Short mmCIF file of C-alpha atoms in Angstrom, two decimals:
data_model
loop_
_atom_site.label_atom_id
_atom_site.label_comp_id
_atom_site.label_asym_id
_atom_site.label_seq_id
_atom_site.Cartn_x
_atom_site.Cartn_y
_atom_site.Cartn_z
CA MET N 1 -16.12 17.57 -17.00
CA ASP N 2 -16.12 16.69 -20.70
CA LYS N 3 -13.23 14.22 -20.82
CA ASN N 4 -12.79 10.62 -21.94
CA MET N 5 -11.92 9.81 -18.33
CA PHE N 6 -10.78 11.59 -15.21
CA CYS N 7 -8.38 10.14 -12.65
CA PHE N 8 -5.84 11.87 -10.46
CA GLN N 9 -5.56 9.42 -7.57
CA CYS N 10 -1.91 8.39 -8.07
CA GLU N 11 1.37 10.28 -8.12
CA GLN N 12 2.17 9.65 -11.78
CA THR N 13 -1.01 11.32 -13.12
CA ILE N 14 -0.42 13.34 -16.28
CA GLY N 15 0.94 16.83 -15.74
CA CYS N 16 0.28 16.57 -12.00
CA SER N 17 -3.34 17.38 -12.82
CA GLY N 18 -5.16 14.27 -14.03
CA CYS N 19 -5.38 11.56 -16.67
CA THR N 20 -8.16 12.55 -19.09
CA GLY N 21 -7.44 10.81 -22.39
CA ASN N 22 -8.08 7.34 -23.75
CA SER N 23 -6.02 5.73 -20.99
CA GLY N 24 -4.23 6.58 -17.78
CA VAL N 25 -0.49 6.48 -17.19
CA CYS N 26 -1.05 3.28 -15.17
CA GLY N 27 -2.41 1.60 -18.30
CA LYS N 28 -6.12 1.43 -17.48
CA THR N 29 -8.41 2.47 -20.33
CA ALA N 30 -11.02 5.19 -20.19
CA ASP N 31 -13.70 2.48 -20.15
CA THR N 32 -12.08 0.87 -17.12
CA ALA N 33 -11.84 4.24 -15.35
CA LYS N 34 -15.53 4.89 -15.98
CA LEU N 35 -16.44 1.47 -14.61
CA GLN N 36 -14.40 2.18 -11.49
CA ASP N 37 -16.37 5.41 -11.09
CA GLU N 38 -19.59 3.46 -11.55
CA LEU N 39 -18.44 0.97 -8.92
CA THR N 40 -17.64 3.81 -6.50
CA GLY N 41 -21.05 5.35 -7.11
CA ALA N 42 -22.69 1.98 -6.45
CA LEU N 43 -20.72 1.64 -3.20
CA ILE N 44 -22.02 5.02 -2.05
CA GLY N 45 -25.56 3.83 -2.79
CA LEU N 46 -24.91 0.67 -0.76
CA ALA N 47 -23.55 2.74 2.13
CA ARG N 48 -26.80 4.72 2.16
CA ALA N 49 -28.76 1.50 2.47
CA VAL N 50 -26.89 0.54 5.65
CA ASP N 51 -28.59 1.42 8.92
CA SER N 52 -25.92 3.57 10.55
CA THR N 53 -27.26 2.82 14.02
CA THR N 54 -26.23 -0.83 13.86
CA ALA N 55 -23.06 -2.73 13.12
CA VAL N 56 -22.46 -3.48 9.47
CA SER N 57 -22.96 -7.16 8.65
CA LYS N 58 -19.94 -9.24 7.73
CA LYS N 59 -21.31 -9.80 4.23
CA THR N 60 -21.93 -6.11 3.58
CA SER N 61 -18.48 -5.17 4.93
CA GLN N 62 -16.84 -7.76 2.72
CA VAL N 63 -18.54 -6.35 -0.38
CA ILE N 64 -17.63 -2.74 0.48
CA ILE N 65 -14.00 -3.55 1.30
CA GLU N 66 -13.59 -5.68 -1.82
CA GLY N 67 -15.19 -3.01 -3.99
CA LEU N 68 -12.96 -0.25 -2.65
CA PHE N 69 -9.84 -2.39 -2.98
CA THR N 70 -10.74 -3.11 -6.62
CA THR N 71 -10.37 0.59 -7.43
CA VAL N 72 -6.85 1.02 -5.99
CA THR N 73 -4.25 1.89 -8.65
CA ASN N 74 -2.71 -1.08 -10.51
CA VAL N 75 -5.11 -3.66 -9.07
CA ASN N 76 -7.81 -4.44 -11.64
CA PHE N 77 -7.69 -3.73 -15.36
CA ASP N 78 -10.38 -6.23 -16.35
CA ASN N 79 -13.73 -4.67 -17.28
CA ALA N 80 -15.67 -7.91 -16.93
CA SER N 81 -14.34 -8.38 -13.42
CA ILE N 82 -15.25 -4.81 -12.42
CA GLU N 83 -18.73 -5.19 -13.93
CA SER N 84 -19.17 -8.34 -11.86
CA MET N 85 -18.14 -6.40 -8.74
CA ILE N 86 -20.69 -3.69 -9.55
CA GLN N 87 -23.44 -6.30 -9.76
CA LYS N 88 -22.30 -7.77 -6.46
CA VAL N 89 -22.62 -4.34 -4.82
CA ARG N 90 -26.06 -3.79 -6.31
CA ALA N 91 -27.23 -7.22 -5.21
CA GLU N 92 -26.12 -6.49 -1.65
CA LYS N 93 -28.00 -3.18 -1.66
CA GLU N 94 -31.09 -4.99 -2.94
CA ARG N 95 -30.73 -7.49 -0.10
CA LEU N 96 -30.57 -4.68 2.47
CA ALA N 97 -33.32 -2.55 0.94
CA PRO N 98 -35.44 -4.89 -1.20
CA ASP N 99 -38.40 -2.52 -1.41
CA CYS N 100 -36.45 0.36 -2.98
CA SER N 101 -36.36 -1.17 -6.46
CA LYS N 102 -40.12 -1.79 -6.40
CA CYS N 103 -41.14 1.57 -4.92
CA GLN N 104 -43.64 3.59 -7.00
CA SER N 105 -42.63 6.83 -5.26
CA PRO N 106 -38.81 6.67 -5.06
CA CYS N 107 -37.26 8.96 -2.47
CA GLY N 108 -33.71 8.56 -3.76
CA LYS N 109 -32.40 7.44 -0.39
CA THR N 110 -30.32 4.60 -1.81
CA ASP N 111 -29.60 6.03 -5.27
CA GLU N 112 -26.18 5.46 -6.71
CA TYR N 113 -23.92 8.50 -6.79
CA ASP N 114 -22.80 10.07 -10.07
CA MET N 115 -19.06 10.60 -9.67
CA GLN N 116 -19.17 13.48 -12.15
CA GLN N 117 -20.70 15.48 -9.31
CA LEU N 118 -17.48 14.98 -7.37
CA TRP N 119 -15.10 15.65 -10.26
CA ASN N 120 -17.03 18.82 -11.14
CA ALA N 121 -17.36 20.12 -7.55
CA ASP N 122 -15.56 23.25 -6.41
CA GLU N 123 -11.86 22.54 -5.96
CA ASP N 124 -11.80 22.54 -2.15
CA THR N 125 -14.79 20.19 -1.85
CA ARG N 126 -13.32 17.96 -4.54
CA SER N 127 -9.98 17.98 -2.75
CA LEU N 128 -11.40 17.02 0.65
CA LYS N 129 -13.70 14.35 -0.75
CA SER N 130 -10.83 12.93 -2.80
CA LEU N 131 -8.65 12.71 0.32
CA ILE N 132 -11.43 10.77 2.03
CA LEU N 133 -12.09 8.50 -0.96
CA PHE N 134 -8.47 7.71 -1.73
CA GLY N 135 -7.75 7.25 1.98
CA ILE N 136 -10.50 4.66 2.46
CA ARG N 137 -9.47 2.89 -0.73
CA GLY N 138 -6.02 2.40 0.76
CA MET N 139 -7.44 1.43 4.14
CA ALA N 140 -9.70 -1.12 2.44
CA ALA N 141 -6.60 -2.97 1.24
CA TYR N 142 -5.41 -3.36 4.84
CA ALA N 143 -8.87 -4.37 6.07
CA TYR N 144 -9.05 -6.93 3.25
CA HIS N 145 -5.77 -8.60 4.24
CA ALA N 146 -6.81 -8.71 7.90
CA ALA N 147 -10.17 -10.24 7.00
CA VAL N 148 -8.46 -12.97 4.97
CA LEU N 149 -6.76 -13.98 8.22
CA GLY N 150 -10.04 -13.86 10.16
CA HIS N 151 -9.64 -10.44 11.81
CA GLU N 152 -12.28 -7.71 11.53
CA ASP N 153 -13.24 -4.59 13.44
CA ASP N 154 -16.81 -3.25 13.64
CA GLU N 155 -15.67 0.34 14.02
CA VAL N 156 -13.50 0.11 10.91
CA ASN N 157 -16.29 -1.51 8.92
CA LEU N 158 -18.88 1.07 9.96
CA PHE N 159 -16.54 3.93 9.10
CA PHE N 160 -16.30 2.80 5.48
CA CYS N 161 -20.06 3.42 5.25
CA GLU N 162 -19.81 6.76 7.04
CA ALA N 163 -17.03 7.96 4.77
CA LEU N 164 -18.75 6.81 1.57
CA PHE N 165 -21.94 8.59 2.62
CA LYS N 166 -20.08 11.85 3.21
CA ILE N 167 -18.26 11.61 -0.11
CA GLY N 168 -21.63 11.49 -1.83
CA TYR N 169 -23.76 13.81 0.20
CA GLU N 170 -21.76 16.05 2.56
CA GLU N 171 -20.91 19.57 1.41
CA ASN N 172 -19.82 21.28 4.63
CA THR N 173 -16.07 21.99 4.45
CA GLU N 174 -15.53 21.75 8.20
CA THR N 175 -17.30 18.37 8.39
CA LEU N 176 -15.35 17.05 5.41
CA LEU N 177 -12.05 18.17 6.93
CA SER N 178 -12.95 16.44 10.18
CA THR N 179 -13.71 13.27 8.21
CA VAL N 180 -10.35 13.50 6.43
CA LEU N 181 -8.56 13.36 9.79
CA LYS N 182 -10.89 10.61 10.96
CA VAL N 183 -9.71 8.50 8.04
CA GLY N 184 -6.26 8.71 9.64
CA GLU N 185 -7.65 7.81 13.06
CA ILE N 186 -9.55 4.77 11.82
CA ASN N 187 -6.68 3.68 9.57
CA LEU N 188 -4.45 3.48 12.65
CA LYS N 189 -6.93 1.00 14.12
CA CYS N 190 -7.01 -0.85 10.83
CA MET N 191 -3.21 -1.12 10.62
CA ALA N 192 -3.12 -2.33 14.22
CA LEU N 193 -5.72 -4.95 13.28
CA LEU N 194 -3.61 -6.18 10.38
CA ASP N 195 -0.45 -6.18 12.50
CA LYS N 196 -2.26 -8.39 15.02
CA ALA N 197 -3.60 -10.65 12.26
CA ASN N 198 -0.15 -11.13 10.72
CA THR N 199 1.75 -11.73 13.96
CA GLU N 200 -0.85 -14.04 15.50
CA THR N 201 -0.90 -16.09 12.29
CA TYR N 202 2.75 -16.08 11.27
CA GLY N 203 4.68 -15.04 14.38
CA THR N 204 6.63 -11.90 15.23
CA PRO N 205 8.98 -10.78 12.42
CA GLU N 206 12.67 -11.15 13.18
CA PRO N 207 15.67 -9.60 11.42
CA THR N 208 16.46 -11.80 8.43
CA GLU N 209 19.04 -11.61 5.67
CA VAL N 210 17.55 -12.37 2.24
CA THR N 211 19.56 -13.37 -0.80
CA LEU N 212 18.93 -11.92 -4.25
CA THR N 213 20.43 -14.97 -5.97
CA VAL N 214 18.00 -17.20 -7.88
CA GLU N 215 18.94 -20.87 -7.88
CA LYS N 216 18.72 -22.99 -11.01
CA GLY N 217 15.57 -24.99 -11.63
CA PRO N 218 11.81 -24.26 -11.60
CA PHE N 219 10.62 -21.33 -9.53
CA ILE N 220 7.65 -19.02 -8.97
CA VAL N 221 7.77 -15.29 -8.23
CA VAL N 222 5.09 -14.01 -5.81
CA THR N 223 4.37 -10.30 -5.71
CA GLY N 224 1.92 -8.11 -3.82
CA HIS N 225 1.15 -8.04 -0.11
CA ASP N 226 -1.06 -11.01 0.78
CA LEU N 227 0.78 -13.38 3.13
CA LYS N 228 -2.07 -15.91 3.10
CA ASP N 229 -1.68 -16.45 -0.64
CA LEU N 230 2.05 -16.97 -0.16
CA GLN N 231 1.39 -19.46 2.62
CA LEU N 232 -1.04 -21.46 0.46
CA LEU N 233 1.38 -21.47 -2.47
CA LEU N 234 4.23 -22.65 -0.25
CA GLU N 235 2.07 -25.47 1.04
CA GLN N 236 0.96 -26.55 -2.43
CA THR N 237 4.49 -26.48 -3.87
CA SER N 238 6.11 -28.33 -0.96
CA GLY N 239 8.13 -31.31 -2.20
CA LYS N 240 7.58 -30.50 -5.89
CA GLY N 241 11.08 -29.21 -6.63
CA ILE N 242 9.87 -25.64 -7.15
CA ASN N 243 11.47 -22.71 -5.36
CA ILE N 244 9.52 -19.61 -4.33
CA TYR N 245 10.88 -16.06 -4.56
CA THR N 246 9.22 -12.93 -3.25
CA HIS N 247 9.01 -9.71 -5.22
CA GLY N 248 8.36 -6.11 -4.17
CA GLU N 249 6.22 -5.72 -1.07
CA MET N 250 6.27 -9.47 -0.42
CA LEU N 251 9.94 -9.25 0.67
CA PRO N 252 9.10 -8.88 4.42
CA ALA N 253 7.45 -12.33 4.34
CA HIS N 254 10.94 -13.78 4.86
CA ALA N 255 10.95 -12.39 8.41
CA TYR N 256 7.90 -14.30 9.70
CA PRO N 257 8.85 -17.49 11.62
CA PHE N 258 5.96 -19.56 10.23
CA LEU N 259 6.83 -18.79 6.61
CA LYS N 260 10.57 -19.18 7.19
CA LYS N 261 9.96 -22.85 7.99
CA PHE N 262 9.43 -23.59 4.29
CA PRO N 263 12.89 -24.43 2.88
CA HIS N 264 11.83 -23.65 -0.67
CA LEU N 265 11.12 -19.99 0.20
CA LYS N 266 14.52 -19.05 -1.14
CA GLY N 267 14.97 -15.32 -1.58
CA ASN N 268 13.80 -12.16 -3.33
CA PHE N 269 13.64 -11.55 -7.06
CA GLY N 270 13.94 -8.09 -8.55
CA THR N 271 13.21 -4.72 -7.04
CA ALA N 272 10.13 -2.48 -6.92
CA TRP N 273 6.91 -2.74 -8.93
CA GLN N 274 7.71 -0.15 -11.62
CA ASN N 275 10.65 -2.26 -12.85
CA GLN N 276 8.59 -5.40 -13.44
CA GLN N 277 8.21 -5.00 -17.22
CA LYS N 278 12.00 -5.00 -17.52
CA GLU N 279 12.74 -7.56 -14.81
CA PHE N 280 10.01 -10.01 -15.87
CA ASP N 281 10.90 -9.76 -19.57
CA HIS N 282 11.22 -13.37 -20.84
CA LEU N 283 11.37 -14.61 -17.24
CA PRO N 284 11.54 -18.45 -17.26
CA ALA N 285 9.00 -18.65 -14.44
CA PRO N 286 5.40 -17.68 -13.65
CA ILE N 287 4.48 -14.60 -11.60
CA LEU N 288 1.59 -14.67 -9.12
CA TYR N 289 0.04 -11.26 -8.38
CA THR N 290 -1.78 -11.22 -5.06
CA THR N 291 -2.51 -7.45 -4.86
CA ASN N 292 -1.30 -4.27 -6.51
CA CYS N 293 0.93 -3.37 -8.19
CA LEU N 294 0.22 -5.00 -11.54
CA MET N 295 1.49 -3.26 -14.65
CA PRO N 296 0.09 -4.27 -18.05
CA PRO N 297 2.29 -7.27 -18.91
CA LYS N 298 4.45 -7.33 -22.02
CA ASN N 299 3.90 -10.07 -24.59
CA SER N 300 7.24 -11.60 -23.59
CA TYR N 301 5.80 -12.80 -20.26
CA ALA N 302 2.01 -12.32 -20.46
CA ASP N 303 1.50 -16.07 -20.77
CA ARG N 304 3.04 -16.60 -17.31
CA VAL N 305 1.07 -13.96 -15.39
CA PHE N 306 -1.42 -15.29 -12.86
CA THR N 307 -3.71 -13.19 -10.68
CA THR N 308 -5.78 -13.88 -7.59
CA GLU N 309 -8.03 -12.07 -5.09
CA VAL N 310 -9.24 -8.73 -6.57
CA VAL N 311 -6.35 -8.48 -9.03
CA ALA N 312 -7.29 -9.05 -12.68
CA PHE N 313 -6.03 -8.35 -16.17
CA PRO N 314 -7.72 -9.34 -19.45
CA GLY N 315 -6.42 -12.60 -20.90
CA THR N 316 -4.48 -13.75 -17.83
CA VAL N 317 -5.34 -16.80 -15.74
CA HIS N 318 -7.17 -15.91 -12.52
CA ILE N 319 -6.95 -18.19 -9.48
CA ASP N 320 -10.36 -18.07 -7.82
CA GLU N 321 -11.41 -18.39 -4.18
CA LYS N 322 -10.77 -22.15 -4.21
CA LYS N 323 -7.06 -21.26 -4.25
CA ASP N 324 -5.95 -24.15 -6.43
CA PHE N 325 -2.55 -23.02 -7.67
CA THR N 326 -2.10 -26.01 -9.98
CA PRO N 327 -1.95 -23.84 -13.16
CA VAL N 328 0.88 -21.78 -11.63
CA ILE N 329 2.73 -24.91 -10.54
CA GLU N 330 2.37 -26.53 -13.97
CA LYS N 331 3.65 -23.39 -15.68
CA ALA N 332 6.72 -23.33 -13.38
CA LEU N 333 7.54 -26.93 -14.26
CA GLU N 334 6.95 -26.26 -17.95
CA LEU N 335 9.24 -23.22 -18.07
CA GLY N 336 11.91 -24.92 -15.97
CA GLY N 337 13.59 -21.81 -14.55
CA TYR N 338 17.22 -20.89 -15.10
CA LYS N 339 19.77 -23.47 -16.19
CA GLU N 340 22.35 -22.10 -13.77
CA ASP N 341 22.23 -20.03 -10.57
CA GLN N 342 21.70 -16.34 -11.28
CA ILE N 343 23.57 -13.92 -9.01
CA LEU N 344 21.29 -10.90 -9.25
CA THR N 345 21.68 -7.55 -7.52
CA GLY N 346 19.69 -4.67 -6.14
CA ILE N 347 19.68 -1.22 -7.71
CA ASN N 348 23.04 -0.34 -6.10
CA GLY N 349 24.77 -3.64 -6.83
CA GLY N 350 24.18 -5.38 -3.50
CA THR N 351 23.52 -9.13 -3.56
CA LYS N 352 21.48 -9.34 -0.35
CA VAL N 353 19.02 -7.30 1.70
CA THR N 354 17.81 -7.47 5.29
CA THR N 355 14.24 -7.18 6.52
CA GLY N 356 12.29 -7.96 9.68
CA PHE N 357 13.02 -4.93 11.87
CA GLY N 358 9.43 -4.63 13.00
CA HIS N 359 8.48 -2.68 16.09
CA ALA N 360 8.94 -5.74 18.33
CA ALA N 361 12.50 -6.29 17.06
CA ILE N 362 13.50 -2.64 17.40
CA LEU N 363 11.88 -2.13 20.80
CA SER N 364 13.59 -5.27 22.10
CA GLN N 365 16.76 -3.20 21.72
CA ALA N 366 15.21 -0.09 23.26
CA ASP N 367 17.78 0.21 26.04
CA THR N 368 20.61 0.09 23.52
CA VAL N 369 18.90 2.65 21.30
CA ILE N 370 18.18 5.04 24.18
CA LYS N 371 21.73 4.74 25.48
CA ALA N 372 23.14 5.42 22.01
CA VAL N 373 20.99 8.55 21.64
CA LYS N 374 21.89 9.89 25.09
CA SER N 375 25.59 9.26 24.52
CA GLY N 376 25.47 11.01 21.17
CA ASP N 377 26.36 7.91 19.17
CA ILE N 378 23.01 8.26 17.36
CA SER N 379 22.31 11.84 16.34
CA HIS N 380 19.11 11.39 14.37
CA PHE N 381 16.53 8.94 13.02
CA PHE N 382 15.21 9.35 9.49
CA LEU N 383 12.14 7.41 8.39
CA VAL N 384 12.72 7.27 4.63
CA ALA N 385 9.73 5.31 3.48
CA GLY N 386 6.81 4.96 1.12
CA CYS N 387 6.02 3.92 -2.43
CA ASP N 388 8.40 3.69 -5.33
CA GLY N 389 7.50 4.79 -8.85
CA ALA N 390 8.81 5.52 -12.31
CA LYS N 391 8.67 9.33 -12.30
CA PRO N 392 12.10 11.04 -12.44
CA GLY N 393 13.28 12.50 -9.17
CA ARG N 394 13.01 9.42 -6.99
CA ASN N 395 16.79 9.04 -6.95
CA TYR N 396 16.47 11.78 -4.30
CA TYR N 397 15.72 9.05 -1.76
CA THR N 398 18.83 7.07 -2.66
CA GLU N 399 20.98 10.17 -2.34
CA PHE N 400 19.28 11.18 0.91
CA VAL N 401 20.17 7.83 2.48
CA LYS N 402 23.72 7.91 1.13
CA GLN N 403 24.27 11.45 2.42
CA ALA N 404 22.62 11.00 5.81
CA PRO N 405 25.19 11.51 8.59
CA SER N 406 27.11 8.39 9.56
CA ASP N 407 25.78 8.69 13.11
CA SER N 408 22.13 8.62 11.94
CA VAL N 409 19.80 5.63 11.63
CA ILE N 410 17.59 5.04 8.60
CA LEU N 411 14.23 3.37 9.21
CA THR N 412 12.39 2.30 6.09
CA LEU N 413 9.30 0.44 4.89
CA ALA N 414 7.23 -0.16 1.75
CA CYS N 415 8.63 -0.58 -1.76
CA GLY N 416 10.45 2.77 -1.81
CA LYS N 417 13.23 1.02 0.12
CA PHE N 418 14.38 -0.78 -3.03
CA ARG N 419 16.09 2.45 -4.01
CA PHE N 420 18.66 1.85 -1.28
CA ASN N 421 18.00 -1.34 0.73
CA ASP N 422 20.95 -3.17 -0.81
CA LEU N 423 23.40 -0.56 0.49
CA ASP N 424 25.72 -1.49 3.36
CA LEU N 425 25.50 1.44 5.77
CA GLY N 426 27.32 -0.30 8.61
CA GLU N 427 26.33 -0.28 12.29
CA ILE N 428 26.15 1.98 15.32
CA GLY N 429 26.79 0.27 18.65
CA GLY N 430 25.89 -3.12 17.22
CA LEU N 431 22.71 -1.81 15.60
CA PRO N 432 22.42 -1.67 11.79
CA ARG N 433 22.08 1.86 10.46
CA LEU N 434 19.48 0.69 7.94
CA MET N 435 16.41 -1.09 9.34
CA ASP N 436 13.61 -2.36 7.11
CA ILE N 437 10.39 -2.37 9.15
CA GLY N 438 8.36 -4.17 6.46
CA GLN N 439 5.45 -3.57 4.11
CA CYS N 440 3.61 -0.25 3.72
CA ASN N 441 1.01 -1.35 6.29
CA ASP N 442 3.86 -1.81 8.75
CA ALA N 443 3.89 1.97 9.11
CA TYR N 444 2.00 1.01 12.27
CA GLY N 445 5.28 -0.45 13.52
CA ALA N 446 7.15 2.78 12.80
CA ILE N 447 4.50 4.68 14.73
CA GLN N 448 4.85 2.29 17.67
CA VAL N 449 8.62 2.83 17.70
CA ALA N 450 8.19 6.62 17.60
CA VAL N 451 5.63 6.63 20.41
CA ALA N 452 7.81 4.34 22.58
CA LEU N 453 10.86 6.57 22.09
CA ALA N 454 8.82 9.68 22.90
CA ASP N 455 7.63 8.01 26.12
CA ALA N 456 11.18 7.01 27.04
CA PHE N 457 12.49 10.55 26.59
CA GLU N 458 9.36 12.15 28.07
CA CYS N 459 8.73 14.36 25.06
CA SER N 460 6.40 14.48 22.07
CA VAL N 461 7.10 12.64 18.83
CA ASN N 462 7.65 16.03 17.18
CA GLU N 463 10.42 16.79 19.69
CA LEU N 464 12.33 13.59 18.99
CA PRO N 465 15.40 13.61 16.72
CA LEU N 466 13.17 11.84 14.21
CA SER N 467 12.18 13.06 10.74
CA PHE N 468 9.75 11.68 8.18
CA VAL N 469 10.86 11.74 4.55
CA LEU N 470 8.13 10.05 2.54
CA SER N 471 7.55 9.03 -1.05
CA TRP N 472 4.08 8.32 -2.31
CA TYR N 473 2.45 6.73 -5.32
CA GLU N 474 -1.00 5.32 -4.57
CA GLN N 475 -3.87 5.30 -2.12
CA LYS N 476 -2.34 3.27 0.70
CA ALA N 477 0.24 6.03 1.05
CA VAL N 478 -2.63 8.51 1.35
CA CYS N 479 -4.24 6.77 4.32
CA ILE N 480 -0.85 6.41 6.06
CA LEU N 481 -0.17 10.13 5.59
CA LEU N 482 -3.59 10.92 7.08
CA THR N 483 -2.75 8.71 10.06
CA LEU N 484 0.45 10.68 10.66
CA LEU N 485 -1.53 13.92 10.47
CA HIS N 486 -4.14 12.52 12.87
CA LEU N 487 -1.31 11.87 15.32
CA GLY N 488 -0.18 15.48 14.97
CA ILE N 489 3.18 14.64 13.40
CA LYS N 490 4.65 17.72 11.77
CA ASN N 491 7.28 18.77 9.24
CA ILE N 492 6.87 15.74 6.99
CA ARG N 493 8.70 15.95 3.68
CA LEU N 494 6.71 14.44 0.79
CA GLY N 495 7.66 13.68 -2.80
CA PRO N 496 8.61 13.33 -5.51
CA SER N 497 5.64 15.64 -6.22
CA LEU N 498 2.66 16.73 -4.17
CA PRO N 499 -0.74 15.11 -4.85
CA ALA N 500 -2.73 16.61 -7.71
CA PHE N 501 -5.90 16.31 -5.65
CA LEU N 502 -4.70 18.86 -3.08
CA SER N 503 -6.27 22.22 -3.90
CA PRO N 504 -4.21 25.33 -3.04
CA ASN N 505 -6.40 26.07 0.00
CA ILE N 506 -6.20 22.52 1.37
CA LEU N 507 -2.45 22.40 0.73
CA ASN N 508 -2.04 25.70 2.57
CA PHE N 509 -4.01 24.28 5.49
CA LEU N 510 -1.63 21.31 5.69
CA VAL N 511 1.41 23.55 5.45
CA GLU N 512 0.20 26.00 8.09
CA ASN N 513 -1.04 23.38 10.56
CA TYR N 514 1.38 20.49 10.02
CA GLY N 515 4.42 21.96 8.30
CA ILE N 516 4.10 19.42 5.49
CA GLY N 517 6.25 20.33 2.51
CA PRO N 518 7.75 19.03 -0.73
CA ILE N 519 11.18 17.49 -0.84
CA THR N 520 13.91 19.84 -2.09
CA THR N 521 17.47 18.47 -2.24
CA PRO N 522 18.96 15.81 0.03
CA GLU N 523 21.56 18.24 1.33
CA GLU N 524 19.07 20.97 2.19
CA ASP N 525 16.48 18.63 3.68
CA ILE N 526 19.00 16.80 5.87
CA LYS N 527 20.24 20.14 7.17
CA THR N 528 16.71 21.40 7.84
CA LEU N 529 15.39 18.24 9.46
CA GLN N 530 18.25 17.59 11.87
CA SER N 531 16.76 18.77 15.16
CA GLY N 532 15.24 17.26 18.30
CA CYS N 533 14.72 17.69 22.01
CA VAL N 534 16.79 14.77 23.30
CA GLN N 535 20.22 15.59 24.67
#
């Protein structure tokens, strides 16, 4: 493939085929893309050096998970940082197989993989291997957050090695397809692990109303997904006269009892990630990026961008593993914040949002929900969830929610909810019609709700009056979709466009076996999806 770069892992990729020029739509340069390919190839070499008959060591797992997470869209734009990660992977392989580098008769067992072999493979092989690769990249993000809180799983860690090996060296279509579905199976375990890590550390999320008003005075905006970073920042800013506001996927943090105890965790600033260049323009406060999604910052606020963990951008200040947030704190005090309170709104003009309807909160009202369904008060559940993005057509999700029948309930999660989470949809029998389950990884909670309802009505999830209307952007959405397919969930609607890495044959397989299809219009999709077994 004679291109400056090749990347088609996210939804915004050029022409729904791939970014191949001097830079990708996300902003990464061709040099950065090539380094990410080199890092992936090095990870495959490391996976080959692991003895598959034993558990993967904690150190090796940490390197693999960190390396995969580094290649997720909108995480790391810094070539020096990626080069350092490549050397870390190579050093770990050398530790596991020290004789390979000195061997006079190399067998190639632990050679690094040339990603051009993947990008130039036949389209079905490339499609299946891409599904595996992008799926484990997304899953690595969840495993990373769980590990930060001291939770790991040997089966999850070993599967990263298995999947990497098959990306590099498996050619059998049937085996690759089986591995694709196994990504979904293992990701379910990984999401359960993270759910346990979050709730054991911070308590069970509870429904919480969050203001969008920013009070006058110094403040810091925290974006991303990592609750541990938020906790540490809250602790280090306590008593310093600095307020903390969440942004994007950090919004659900307000629902955790442990984090709610900090009085200076005030509210949520802004909407979804793709609006940050507009919303952060000349912001009188620093922004701390804990994970994706980082967009190349504009000059008007580049001096107040701080990164941590695997996030990096050239020229910005990076907070290392010591987690001393003093530079962020000093910048907040220097900038001073707004002179007066700012009454900000969501996309639809609302001044507050509600989050915290995790599976525990919803299932605590199971009797009420079941009664409302049986009485006909609730006709249907729509899970309208997933990533947001800048591509035209995503207003579909706003219109879908607005047009959903007044006796239906909207479950949502991930940053796609910012299209409509400030709408007041009212209640049904004391239950809000719009329930925000949480971050993208909290798809585990939505699955738990679906399984519990299916058990209560003695039917399958596919027979429930429950429909999945998903939006996708990056690799965490890929692994969640594969989990839904692993569970046999059918008739999912996906948009705003289908992944470029799905070849016609693989797409046909998904359509024929799972009924997966593209979104059409809100009116048509609502009409088509309204069905279920419960009377």
